[in-house]
Amino acid sequence: MNCQKFESVAGEFARGQMMEAELRSEAIAHTSGCATCASLLRDEELLMRGLRSLAADMSSLEASSSSEARLLNAFRQRQVVVPLPVSRTNRAIWLTAVAALFLLVFSLVAFRWRDSSNETPAQQVTAPQPVQRDETVAVDKNPEPESQKEIGPGESHKRTPRRNLSNSLAFNARAKGSRNRNSNVAANHVSSEVATDFLPLGYMNATTFQDGGQIVRVELPRARLASFGIPVNMDRFNERVKADILVSVDGTARAIRFVQEKRLE
Amino acid sequence: MTGKDRPGRQFSMKPKSDLTDSELLCLMLSGDEDAFSLLYRRRQGGIYRFALQMSGSQQVAEDVTQDVFIFLIKDGHVFDATKGSLSSFLFGVARNYVLRRFRGDQSTVPFADDEDDQPFDPMCDEPGPLDDLTRAETIENVRRAVLSLPERYREVVVLCELQELSYVETAEILGCAIGTVRSRLHRARALLLAKLKPVPESVEQSSAGVETVRCFA
Ligand SMILES: [Zn+2]
């Protein structure tokens, strides 16, 4: 070990820090033959003792007792002014509300996009009468739920999505009540399609249809007709069939009806 | 917040005095005053001494200690246990408050001196017989020498030598590499030796031990 190397480790050596055994023995050997480095080591050791004396002398010093009292007071005030659990709860509620609103808007936009990407057959099917046709068009072009909220009790005549859907459902309910097979199919002179009545999905019943919603055109395997009690032509078992799903304002699929091109039946 | 999801439930089996700093902080942030009090009593001494050793002013040390724990009350949630201990976190906050005081009020640093190589001999002003130096005088000389160091060297001496923290903890507090801590400490010790180095004629006497050296007693 040379003097430069010793100088670089003298401090740690004096502090008694962990050193490699070989390095330590080399340092000791060097000081035995080098007066300069032996003096440096002495100084380092004295410095170390001085620093430790200073640390020990200050070890009992601490903040005044009044400091703790002031801080505890601040802690209590903070508890009153900023109750952490409540703020976290509020934040969670707000985040949930924002997320729900976002999902609702996104769903309605997606439904509208899907409907417009088709040739709006649902409008034709659900428009056996001019007024219903107009109202159904209104459903597709005003999907915003906020507009529904604006309907007051005395404004039920307004053409709004909620009312439109209720009307079209009422039409189908009337048709079903007539026990007439032809009236069970919502026919339109202008339309090239025919459809079944809306069939409730899950535990929904006809009264829940009054809540309004959106109609979404989908395609399903023809075999699914059987699960709704509709006869299935086994020769066309593997084909797909169009259907309209009634989706309520909360995004739940409430009812379904199956649609066919008129020329096919 | 109900009792079921209260953070304290998970620590309820242990006496609070056995809880770690992080566990106490968790309880404290949920509103547990005892946890705050315990955490304060556990850590305030080190913070106070750090600020005192850095500034040389009891008033600054008192204020900084207050500021650190007020910060903990208001913003304790920013502590990230994956980045180091709460003790290091508190020292880091204290350091920032101390440096802020230095920037805003130079009078709080009695020996603010940014010249690395400027020698400082505390005995030059009041020379006295070597044998008359007491332990208290030695301590005072070392204290003044430490305070005369530039900030970047002073803080590593205070943390590593006076607070006896490891290089790793010091590096966490200062936000630098361990090698930087090591090199700064090496330089700081050389500066301290230069400031405290006894006059040549006392060199021989210094070999008798710390009580006989002019600057180290
Ligand atoms: Zn040498």
XYZ file of C-alpha atoms and ligand atoms in Angstrom:
483
model
C 0.000 0.000 0.000
C 1.327 3.438 -0.887
C 0.648 6.758 0.873
C -2.046 7.813 -1.600
C -3.995 4.619 -1.096
C -3.621 4.900 2.662
C -4.865 8.476 2.621
C -8.004 7.342 0.782
C -8.889 4.793 3.455
C -7.519 6.527 6.562
C -10.885 8.037 7.507
C -12.782 4.782 7.323
C -9.923 3.016 9.077
C -10.067 5.512 11.935
C -13.842 5.238 12.130
C -13.505 1.508 12.610
C -15.650 0.808 9.593
C -15.804 -2.596 8.035
C -12.834 -3.106 5.776
C -11.445 -6.094 3.999
C -9.048 -7.917 6.317
C -6.291 -7.770 3.741
C -6.739 -4.026 3.239
C -6.743 -3.452 6.957
C -3.545 -5.379 7.543
C -1.911 -3.524 4.644
C -2.894 -0.191 6.208
C -1.484 -1.184 9.568
C 1.718 -2.357 7.945
C 2.045 0.919 6.043
C 1.685 3.105 9.156
C 4.418 1.141 10.873
C 6.846 2.193 8.202
C 5.528 5.659 7.209
C 5.612 8.432 9.787
C 3.482 10.773 7.671
C 0.653 8.295 7.340
C 0.998 7.291 10.986
C 0.482 10.955 11.878
C -2.488 11.194 9.527
C -4.067 8.165 11.167
C -3.593 9.731 14.587
C -5.272 12.916 13.417
C -8.136 10.980 11.914
C -8.614 9.083 15.147
C -8.550 12.279 17.159
C -11.057 13.848 14.815
C -13.236 10.813 15.223
C -13.090 11.083 18.990
C -13.889 14.774 18.812
C -16.913 14.155 16.615
C -18.158 11.374 18.841
C -17.738 13.575 21.872
C -19.771 16.254 20.181
C -22.474 13.761 19.222
C -22.589 12.395 22.745
C -22.717 15.895 24.203
C -25.752 16.741 22.062
C -27.483 13.386 22.360
C -29.879 14.573 25.030
C -30.926 17.730 23.228
C -34.414 17.793 21.825
C -37.243 20.127 20.965
C -39.012 21.899 23.795
C -42.014 20.297 25.451
C -44.183 23.161 24.249
C -43.369 22.077 20.710
C -45.217 18.808 21.150
C -48.194 20.586 22.648
C -48.388 22.937 19.664
C -48.096 20.074 17.209
C -50.792 18.039 18.946
C -53.020 21.063 18.747
C -52.285 21.349 15.043
C -53.000 17.657 14.639
C -56.399 18.010 16.292
C -57.272 21.039 14.192
C -56.313 19.169 11.079
C -58.687 16.409 12.136
C -61.543 18.864 12.259
C -60.719 20.821 9.152
C -59.607 17.988 6.918
C -61.248 14.734 7.969
C -59.291 12.374 5.763
C -61.712 9.433 5.668
C -64.584 11.651 4.560
C -62.571 13.258 1.800
C -61.576 9.833 0.553
C -65.189 8.689 0.588
C -66.297 11.759 -1.294
C -63.591 11.231 -3.847
C -64.688 7.626 -4.350
C -68.301 8.689 -4.820
C -67.348 11.323 -7.340
C -65.101 8.951 -9.242
C -67.892 6.365 -9.369
C -70.403 8.928 -10.558
C -68.076 10.194 -13.283
C -67.280 6.651 -14.399
C -70.975 5.742 -14.541
C -71.797 8.863 -16.545
C -68.956 8.149 -18.933
C -70.136 4.577 -19.474
C -73.698 5.697 -20.087
C -72.712 8.310 -22.650
C -70.323 5.906 -24.320
C -72.998 3.207 -24.553
C -75.557 5.540 -26.092
C -73.059 6.859 -28.626
C -72.101 3.300 -29.512
C -75.743 2.308 -29.942
C -76.400 5.250 -32.162
C -73.352 4.506 -34.273
C -74.444 0.903 -34.724
C -77.929 1.889 -35.733
C -76.735 4.451 -38.225
C -74.277 1.988 -39.725
C -77.230 -0.243 -40.680
C -79.942 0.968 -43.003
C -82.147 1.736 -40.024
C -84.460 -1.239 -40.489
C -85.689 -0.850 -36.932
C -87.195 2.472 -37.846
C -89.142 0.856 -40.611
C -90.348 -2.030 -38.515
C -91.455 0.121 -35.625
C -93.218 2.623 -37.785
C -96.504 1.066 -38.811
C -98.191 4.426 -38.383
C -96.771 7.754 -39.409
C -96.662 9.143 -35.909
C -94.814 6.140 -34.601
C -92.450 6.225 -37.495
C -91.576 9.805 -36.722
C -91.173 9.056 -33.061
C -88.910 6.123 -33.729
C -86.707 8.246 -35.865
C -86.545 10.611 -32.955
C -85.276 7.777 -30.770
C -82.369 7.150 -33.017
C -81.369 10.752 -33.438
C -81.662 11.897 -29.829
C -79.929 9.340 -27.706
C -78.862 11.806 -25.030
C -80.315 10.774 -21.682
C -80.299 14.384 -20.491
C -83.111 15.194 -22.930
C -85.216 12.508 -21.326
C -84.742 14.045 -17.916
C -86.229 17.265 -19.194
C -89.615 15.667 -19.767
C -92.006 16.945 -17.164
C -95.210 15.247 -16.044
C -97.297 17.531 -18.219
C -95.093 17.178 -21.290
C -95.763 13.583 -22.225
C -96.809 14.613 -25.711
C -93.312 15.687 -26.568
C -91.416 13.486 -28.952
C -88.638 12.154 -26.861
C -86.754 8.901 -26.860
C -88.476 7.644 -23.741
C -91.944 8.379 -25.005
C -91.205 7.062 -28.468
C -90.099 3.736 -27.176
C -93.073 3.442 -24.920
C -95.362 4.120 -27.854
C -93.757 1.543 -30.062
C -93.920 -0.989 -27.287
C -97.524 -0.137 -26.632
C -98.229 -0.795 -30.258
C -96.691 -4.220 -30.034
C -98.501 -4.956 -26.796
C -101.807 -4.094 -28.440
C -100.942 -6.272 -31.383
C -100.165 -9.182 -29.106
C -103.343 -8.675 -27.128
C -105.446 -9.076 -30.260
C -104.419 -12.751 -30.535
C -104.177 -12.160 -34.238
C -101.025 -13.645 -35.708
C -100.835 -10.942 -38.318
C -101.112 -8.272 -35.723
C -98.427 -9.984 -33.697
C -96.065 -9.145 -36.505
C -95.385 -5.478 -36.760
C -95.847 -4.950 -40.442
C -95.183 -1.846 -42.385
C -96.416 -1.180 -45.877
C -93.253 0.654 -46.643
C -91.034 -1.814 -44.850
C -89.540 -4.947 -46.295
C -89.289 -6.528 -42.857
C -91.563 -8.185 -40.387
C -90.895 -8.694 -36.704
C -92.175 -10.590 -33.708
C -93.410 -8.892 -30.567
C -90.836 -7.802 -28.050
C -90.147 -10.748 -25.794
C -89.051 -9.936 -22.240
C -85.554 -10.923 -21.244
C -84.938 -12.140 -17.722
C -87.543 -11.094 -15.179
C -88.642 -8.017 -17.039
C -92.320 -7.654 -17.824
C -94.292 -5.392 -20.098
C -94.668 -2.705 -17.448
C -90.936 -2.210 -17.295
C -90.991 -1.347 -20.984
C -92.590 1.943 -20.007
C -89.221 3.044 -18.697
C -88.059 3.676 -22.248
C -84.650 2.991 -23.765
C -82.980 2.293 -27.083
C -83.388 -0.321 -29.801
C -80.238 -1.978 -31.046
C -80.118 -4.135 -34.171
C -78.046 -7.307 -33.822
C -77.617 -10.634 -35.569
C -77.932 -13.937 -33.732
C -77.727 -17.621 -34.653
C -81.146 -18.714 -35.897
C -81.060 -21.507 -33.321
C -81.666 -18.857 -30.655
C -85.228 -18.522 -31.891
C -86.005 -21.855 -30.253
C -85.075 -20.549 -26.839
C -87.872 -17.986 -27.176
C -90.454 -20.578 -28.308
C -90.314 -19.594 -31.954
C -90.252 -22.474 -34.473
C -86.914 -22.922 -36.218
C -86.538 -24.199 -39.781
C -83.878 -26.867 -39.347
C -82.769 -26.440 -42.952
C -81.642 -22.929 -42.060
C -80.447 -23.817 -38.598
C -76.967 -22.517 -39.179
C -78.046 -19.197 -40.625
C -78.183 -15.982 -38.677
C -81.263 -13.962 -37.918
C -81.662 -10.270 -37.226
C -83.034 -9.142 -33.924
C -83.761 -5.881 -32.164
C -82.644 -5.626 -28.559
C -84.447 -3.186 -26.331
C -81.864 -1.631 -24.043
C -83.078 0.384 -21.094
C -81.567 3.698 -20.072
C -79.424 1.927 -17.499
C -77.858 -0.206 -20.224
C -79.753 -3.431 -19.398
C -81.100 -5.587 -22.257
C -84.792 -5.795 -21.406
C -86.485 -7.358 -24.414
C -85.824 -8.824 -27.836
C -87.720 -9.218 -31.082
C -86.718 -11.136 -34.174
C -86.809 -9.546 -37.605
C -86.991 -11.099 -41.064
C -87.083 -9.840 -44.573
C -90.669 -9.969 -45.693
C -89.892 -11.889 -48.922
C -88.333 -14.706 -46.929
C -91.504 -15.712 -45.117
C -64.901 5.086 7.453
C -66.168 2.214 9.501
C -64.368 0.390 12.213
C -63.841 -2.551 9.903
C -61.736 -0.739 7.370
C -59.934 1.478 9.824
C -56.165 1.142 9.255
C -55.582 0.646 12.948
C -57.351 -2.710 12.956
C -54.476 -4.469 11.288
C -52.059 -3.235 13.996
C -54.416 -3.719 16.905
C -52.671 -6.852 18.105
C -49.413 -5.043 18.893
C -48.784 -2.355 21.495
C -48.272 0.940 19.720
C -44.770 1.254 21.085
C -43.847 -1.888 19.127
C -45.143 -0.538 15.836
C -42.766 0.569 13.122
C -42.597 4.180 12.006
C -44.566 3.330 8.869
C -47.287 1.628 10.874
C -47.533 4.598 13.213
C -47.738 6.924 10.243
C -50.567 4.866 8.828
C -52.455 5.117 12.105
C -51.644 8.796 12.368
C -53.036 9.510 8.937
C -56.240 7.782 9.935
C -56.536 10.238 12.824
C -54.841 8.396 15.675
C -53.438 11.100 17.933
C -51.513 8.651 20.098
C -49.731 7.324 17.032
C -48.727 10.835 16.069
C -47.525 11.583 19.573
C -45.497 8.379 19.684
C -43.984 9.019 16.281
C -43.107 12.563 17.284
C -41.413 11.476 20.495
C -39.513 8.786 18.658
C -38.148 11.037 15.899
C -38.146 14.635 17.088
C -34.801 14.401 18.920
C -32.853 13.343 15.849
C -34.538 15.968 13.696
C -33.940 18.679 16.270
C -30.263 17.774 16.660
C -29.777 17.548 12.916
C -31.178 21.049 12.481
C -29.130 22.319 15.417
C -25.907 20.759 14.144
C -26.551 22.160 10.698
C -27.530 25.659 11.788
C -25.947 26.184 15.183
C -29.172 27.850 16.257
C -31.597 26.450 18.803
C -34.341 28.649 17.428
C -33.842 27.321 13.917
C -33.759 23.777 15.256
C -37.000 24.361 17.125
C -38.689 25.895 14.084
C -37.465 23.229 11.684
C -38.678 20.456 13.982
C -42.077 22.092 14.080
C -42.126 22.490 10.317
C -41.146 18.890 9.704
C -43.966 17.481 11.802
C -46.487 19.976 10.503
C -45.515 18.744 7.053
C -46.018 15.183 8.232
C -49.478 16.038 9.529
C -50.522 17.694 6.297
C -48.654 15.704 3.685
C -47.601 12.493 5.383
C -49.417 10.516 2.689
C -46.669 11.385 0.205
C -44.245 9.150 2.090
C -43.375 6.085 0.022
C -41.956 3.228 2.088
C -40.472 1.628 -1.023
C -38.110 4.581 -1.390
C -36.624 4.486 2.081
C -37.376 4.674 5.770
C -39.622 7.239 7.385
C -36.626 8.403 9.389
C -34.731 9.196 6.188
C -37.828 10.869 4.809
C -38.068 13.121 7.869
C -34.377 13.990 7.736
C -34.807 14.847 4.060
C -37.698 17.171 4.877
C -35.701 18.698 7.709
C -32.751 19.251 5.421
C -34.950 21.110 2.956
C -36.296 23.346 5.702
C -32.792 24.011 7.010
C -31.495 24.907 3.552
C -34.524 27.125 3.050
C -33.636 28.950 6.236
C -30.057 29.322 5.014
C -31.234 30.830 1.754
C -33.653 33.194 3.420
C -31.702 34.155 6.503
C -27.924 33.962 6.377
C -27.680 35.072 9.980
C -28.852 31.655 11.108
C -25.625 30.093 9.860
C -22.933 31.403 12.150
C -20.107 29.885 10.165
C -21.451 29.916 6.638
C -18.319 29.554 4.605
C -18.281 28.253 1.079
C -14.531 28.352 0.637
C -13.480 24.736 0.844
C -9.858 25.411 1.614
C -10.127 28.363 3.920
C -8.385 27.305 7.092
C -10.180 27.765 10.353
C -8.423 27.531 13.636
C -10.821 28.087 16.502
C -7.899 28.456 18.854
C -6.290 31.326 16.999
C -8.632 33.909 18.469
C -8.284 32.746 21.998
C -5.086 30.797 22.384
C -4.564 29.198 25.728
C -2.307 26.698 27.424
C -2.730 23.308 25.837
C -3.217 21.545 29.099
C -6.027 23.888 30.021
C -8.258 22.646 27.263
C -11.210 20.857 28.702
C -13.484 18.340 27.061
C -16.104 21.056 26.767
C -13.654 23.250 24.888
C -12.774 20.416 22.563
C -16.417 19.797 21.817
C -16.998 23.457 21.194
C -14.034 23.594 18.810
C -15.284 20.625 16.843
C -18.802 22.039 16.794
C -17.555 25.322 15.388
C -15.372 23.549 12.855
C -18.338 21.514 11.643
C -20.479 24.623 11.352
C -17.743 26.305 9.336
C -17.911 23.638 6.640
C -19.679 24.393 3.375
C -23.227 23.002 3.441
C -22.587 20.009 1.200
C -19.767 18.822 3.452
C -21.427 19.851 6.678
C -24.492 17.778 6.002
C -22.566 14.565 5.354
C -20.544 15.077 8.546
C -23.697 15.740 10.536
C -25.523 12.747 9.084
C -22.694 10.221 8.956
C -20.598 11.225 11.965
C -22.933 12.977 14.378
C -26.213 11.207 13.581
C -24.239 8.039 12.841
C -26.341 7.132 9.818
C -25.049 4.739 7.200
C -23.875 5.839 3.780
C -27.044 4.305 2.341
C -29.333 6.285 4.635
C -27.373 9.466 4.023
C -27.563 8.951 0.282
C -31.355 8.510 0.600
C -31.668 11.742 2.537
C -29.461 13.761 0.228
C -30.806 12.132 -2.910
C -27.369 11.302 -4.225
C -25.215 8.252 -4.880
C -23.442 6.432 -2.082
C -20.130 7.154 -3.786
C -20.940 10.857 -3.595
C -21.545 10.557 0.134
C -18.270 8.719 0.553
C -16.240 11.236 -1.416
C -17.864 14.231 0.257
C -17.229 12.759 3.671
C -13.623 12.156 2.771
C -13.275 15.740 1.701
C -15.155 17.013 4.743
C -12.850 15.161 7.113
C -9.827 16.608 5.367
C -11.300 20.087 5.783
C -12.033 19.452 9.449
C -8.494 18.226 10.002
C -7.146 21.319 8.310
C -9.301 23.538 10.495
C -8.491 21.729 13.701
C -4.931 20.714 13.029
C -2.818 21.555 15.985
C 0.141 23.803 15.662
C 3.327 21.902 14.866
C 4.787 22.069 18.341
C 1.791 20.266 19.740
C 1.981 17.411 17.295
C 4.162 15.328 19.567
C 1.891 15.940 22.509
C -1.118 14.932 20.477
C 0.075 11.354 20.401
C -0.753 11.037 24.089
C -4.459 11.045 23.267
C -7.429 13.259 22.652
C -7.110 15.069 26.001
C -3.665 16.438 25.223
C -4.135 17.700 21.661
C -4.678 21.399 21.331
C -7.787 21.238 19.208
C -9.136 17.890 20.215
C -8.118 18.058 23.834
Zn 2.593 6.783 3.838
